[in-house]
Amino acid sequence: TKSDLPNLFPDIAQTLHILSLENILTIVSTNIRPAIEKALVANEISKYFQQILGAETNGAKSEKISFTINQLGFKNRQVFMVGDSASDIRSARAADVQSIAVTWGFQSRTKLAKEKPDYIATFPEEIIGIIHPKSK
């Protein structure tokens, strides 16, 4: 049931919609793909993601990120890892991609900041400004 799933942070669906217009969104997770898909469908946000690399995909998160970069033909520094844990930031660093720590998830802002992410977002819409800064 939907009540068994984690609640979405307000504005996340709108943020994903905007980001999906000009970006390829991929999920890299230690969770299993069916559980991820169930949550995405239940929250009506599955259409925003082109790829899911869950626990069934071999390798550490950093290896999955590198695989995706190679598969899609991006340069590492064109890629952002958005995560809510210190391990996500470390995975981004290991894959040589930019990290955006989000404070509405798994770990505290203080714990995330200790890992020195490239960016910290307190609200979903901040991610848009980080990925697509306004030209001055």
mmCIF file of C-alpha atoms in Angstrom:
data_model
loop_
_atom_site.group_PDB
_atom_site.id
_atom_site.type_symbol
_atom_site.label_atom_id
_atom_site.label_comp_id
_atom_site.label_asym_id
_atom_site.label_seq_id
_atom_site.Cartn_x
_atom_site.Cartn_y
_atom_site.Cartn_z
ATOM 1 C CA THR A 1 0.000 0.000 0.000
ATOM 2 C CA LYS A 2 1.037 3.592 -0.432
ATOM 3 C CA SER A 3 1.154 4.036 3.359
ATOM 4 C CA ASP A 4 3.990 1.467 3.470
ATOM 5 C CA LEU A 5 6.148 3.714 1.288
ATOM 6 C CA PRO A 6 8.304 6.636 2.367
ATOM 7 C CA ASN A 7 6.676 10.042 2.072
ATOM 8 C CA LEU A 8 7.945 12.291 -0.665
ATOM 9 C CA PHE A 9 9.415 15.583 0.381
ATOM 10 C CA PRO A 10 7.157 18.452 -0.742
ATOM 11 C CA ASP A 11 7.986 19.737 -4.250
ATOM 12 C CA ILE A 12 10.071 16.694 -5.201
ATOM 13 C CA ALA A 13 7.735 15.692 -8.062
ATOM 14 C CA GLN A 14 7.837 19.200 -9.560
ATOM 15 C CA THR A 15 11.626 19.306 -9.163
ATOM 16 C CA LEU A 16 12.002 15.928 -10.888
ATOM 17 C CA HIS A 17 9.735 17.107 -13.706
ATOM 18 C CA ILE A 18 11.850 20.222 -14.312
ATOM 19 C CA LEU A 19 15.132 18.309 -14.077
ATOM 20 C CA SER A 20 13.917 15.585 -16.432
ATOM 21 C CA LEU A 21 13.308 18.122 -19.210
ATOM 22 C CA GLU A 22 17.048 18.676 -19.781
ATOM 23 C CA ASN A 23 18.742 15.831 -17.914
ATOM 24 C CA ILE A 24 18.884 12.064 -17.814
ATOM 25 C CA LEU A 25 17.833 10.951 -14.347
ATOM 26 C CA THR A 26 19.119 7.633 -13.060
ATOM 27 C CA ILE A 27 18.676 5.938 -9.706
ATOM 28 C CA VAL A 28 21.669 4.184 -8.173
ATOM 29 C CA SER A 29 20.668 2.368 -5.003
ATOM 30 C CA THR A 30 21.457 -0.492 -2.671
ATOM 31 C CA ASN A 31 17.727 -1.221 -2.553
ATOM 32 C CA ILE A 32 16.207 -3.805 -4.884
ATOM 33 C CA ARG A 33 14.804 -2.592 -8.189
ATOM 34 C CA PRO A 34 11.218 -3.902 -7.629
ATOM 35 C CA ALA A 35 10.948 -1.943 -4.377
ATOM 36 C CA ILE A 36 12.276 1.195 -6.046
ATOM 37 C CA GLU A 37 9.883 0.806 -8.972
ATOM 38 C CA LYS A 38 6.940 0.244 -6.626
ATOM 39 C CA ALA A 39 7.710 3.469 -4.758
ATOM 40 C CA LEU A 40 8.182 5.449 -7.975
ATOM 41 C CA VAL A 41 4.910 4.213 -9.480
ATOM 42 C CA ALA A 42 2.938 4.720 -6.270
ATOM 43 C CA ASN A 43 4.202 8.303 -6.056
ATOM 44 C CA GLU A 44 3.610 8.888 -9.788
ATOM 45 C CA ILE A 45 7.238 9.834 -10.489
ATOM 46 C CA SER A 46 8.511 6.809 -12.415
ATOM 47 C CA LYS A 47 8.266 8.659 -15.740
ATOM 48 C CA TYR A 48 11.135 10.942 -14.724
ATOM 49 C CA PHE A 49 13.779 8.200 -14.488
ATOM 50 C CA GLN A 50 15.438 6.577 -17.476
ATOM 51 C CA GLN A 51 17.424 3.969 -15.575
ATOM 52 C CA ILE A 52 17.476 2.191 -12.212
ATOM 53 C CA LEU A 53 20.566 0.393 -10.964
ATOM 54 C CA GLY A 54 19.543 -1.418 -7.807
ATOM 55 C CA ALA A 55 21.049 -4.116 -5.623
ATOM 56 C CA GLU A 56 20.733 -6.610 -8.487
ATOM 57 C CA THR A 57 23.360 -4.684 -10.454
ATOM 58 C CA ASN A 58 26.843 -5.798 -9.452
ATOM 59 C CA GLY A 59 29.298 -3.340 -7.973
ATOM 60 C CA ALA A 60 29.513 -0.540 -5.470
ATOM 61 C CA LYS A 61 27.535 2.671 -6.044
ATOM 62 C CA SER A 62 30.633 4.359 -7.451
ATOM 63 C CA GLU A 63 31.056 1.542 -9.971
ATOM 64 C CA LYS A 64 27.402 1.806 -10.974
ATOM 65 C CA ILE A 65 27.817 5.558 -11.458
ATOM 66 C CA SER A 66 30.917 5.003 -13.605
ATOM 67 C CA PHE A 67 29.083 2.342 -15.628
ATOM 68 C CA THR A 68 26.240 4.769 -16.311
ATOM 69 C CA ILE A 69 28.627 7.558 -17.291
ATOM 70 C CA ASN A 70 30.377 5.278 -19.769
ATOM 71 C CA GLN A 71 27.104 3.882 -21.093
ATOM 72 C CA LEU A 72 25.625 7.333 -21.715
ATOM 73 C CA GLY A 73 28.839 8.964 -22.917
ATOM 74 C CA PHE A 74 29.080 11.726 -20.341
ATOM 75 C CA LYS A 75 32.171 13.249 -18.800
ATOM 76 C CA ASN A 76 32.409 12.653 -15.057
ATOM 77 C CA ARG A 77 32.122 16.303 -14.063
ATOM 78 C CA GLN A 78 28.884 16.642 -16.082
ATOM 79 C CA VAL A 79 27.250 14.228 -13.642
ATOM 80 C CA PHE A 80 25.711 14.938 -10.231
ATOM 81 C CA MET A 81 25.057 12.341 -7.543
ATOM 82 C CA VAL A 82 22.159 13.464 -5.370
ATOM 83 C CA GLY A 83 22.098 11.599 -2.090
ATOM 84 C CA ASP A 84 20.995 11.701 1.502
ATOM 85 C CA SER A 85 23.846 9.810 3.149
ATOM 86 C CA ALA A 86 27.564 10.166 3.790
ATOM 87 C CA SER A 87 28.137 7.017 1.742
ATOM 88 C CA ASP A 88 26.445 8.690 -1.246
ATOM 89 C CA ILE A 89 28.912 11.570 -1.041
ATOM 90 C CA ARG A 90 31.836 9.161 -0.777
ATOM 91 C CA SER A 91 30.481 7.209 -3.771
ATOM 92 C CA ALA A 92 30.274 10.420 -5.809
ATOM 93 C CA ARG A 93 33.862 11.274 -4.890
ATOM 94 C CA ALA A 94 35.051 7.765 -5.802
ATOM 95 C CA ALA A 95 33.335 8.075 -9.191
ATOM 96 C CA ASP A 96 34.726 11.619 -9.650
ATOM 97 C CA VAL A 97 31.282 13.202 -10.056
ATOM 98 C CA GLN A 98 29.788 16.201 -8.310
ATOM 99 C CA SER A 99 27.845 15.513 -5.124
ATOM 100 C CA ILE A 100 24.676 17.155 -3.891
ATOM 101 C CA ALA A 101 23.806 16.206 -0.315
ATOM 102 C CA VAL A 102 20.117 16.583 0.518
ATOM 103 C CA THR A 103 19.118 17.300 4.087
ATOM 104 C CA TRP A 104 15.579 15.897 4.000
ATOM 105 C CA GLY A 105 16.585 12.281 3.983
ATOM 106 C CA PHE A 106 18.519 9.706 5.873
ATOM 107 C CA GLN A 107 21.227 11.677 7.714
ATOM 108 C CA SER A 108 21.621 15.064 9.363
ATOM 109 C CA ARG A 109 23.032 18.139 7.649
ATOM 110 C CA THR A 110 25.966 18.080 10.087
ATOM 111 C CA LYS A 111 26.889 14.507 9.233
ATOM 112 C CA LEU A 112 26.566 15.212 5.505
ATOM 113 C CA ALA A 113 28.650 18.405 5.735
ATOM 114 C CA LYS A 114 31.505 16.473 7.374
ATOM 115 C CA GLU A 115 31.879 14.548 4.099
ATOM 116 C CA LYS A 116 32.409 17.835 2.219
ATOM 117 C CA PRO A 117 29.883 17.429 -0.599
ATOM 118 C CA ASP A 118 30.174 19.820 -3.529
ATOM 119 C CA TYR A 119 26.721 21.197 -2.656
ATOM 120 C CA ILE A 120 24.102 20.878 0.068
ATOM 121 C CA ALA A 121 20.399 21.301 -0.715
ATOM 122 C CA THR A 122 17.818 21.930 1.969
ATOM 123 C CA PHE A 123 14.861 21.937 -0.434
ATOM 124 C CA PRO A 124 14.356 19.991 -3.687
ATOM 125 C CA GLU A 125 14.058 23.090 -5.879
ATOM 126 C CA GLU A 126 17.603 24.103 -4.870
ATOM 127 C CA ILE A 127 18.892 21.166 -6.919
ATOM 128 C CA ILE A 128 17.633 22.855 -10.085
ATOM 129 C CA GLY A 129 19.716 25.962 -9.366
ATOM 130 C CA ILE A 130 22.780 23.849 -8.634
ATOM 131 C CA ILE A 131 22.545 21.807 -11.819
ATOM 132 C CA HIS A 132 21.403 24.708 -14.010
ATOM 133 C CA PRO A 133 22.751 27.913 -12.463
ATOM 134 C CA LYS A 134 21.389 31.085 -13.974
ATOM 135 C CA SER A 135 23.877 32.810 -16.235
ATOM 136 C CA LYS A 136 24.891 36.221 -15.030
#
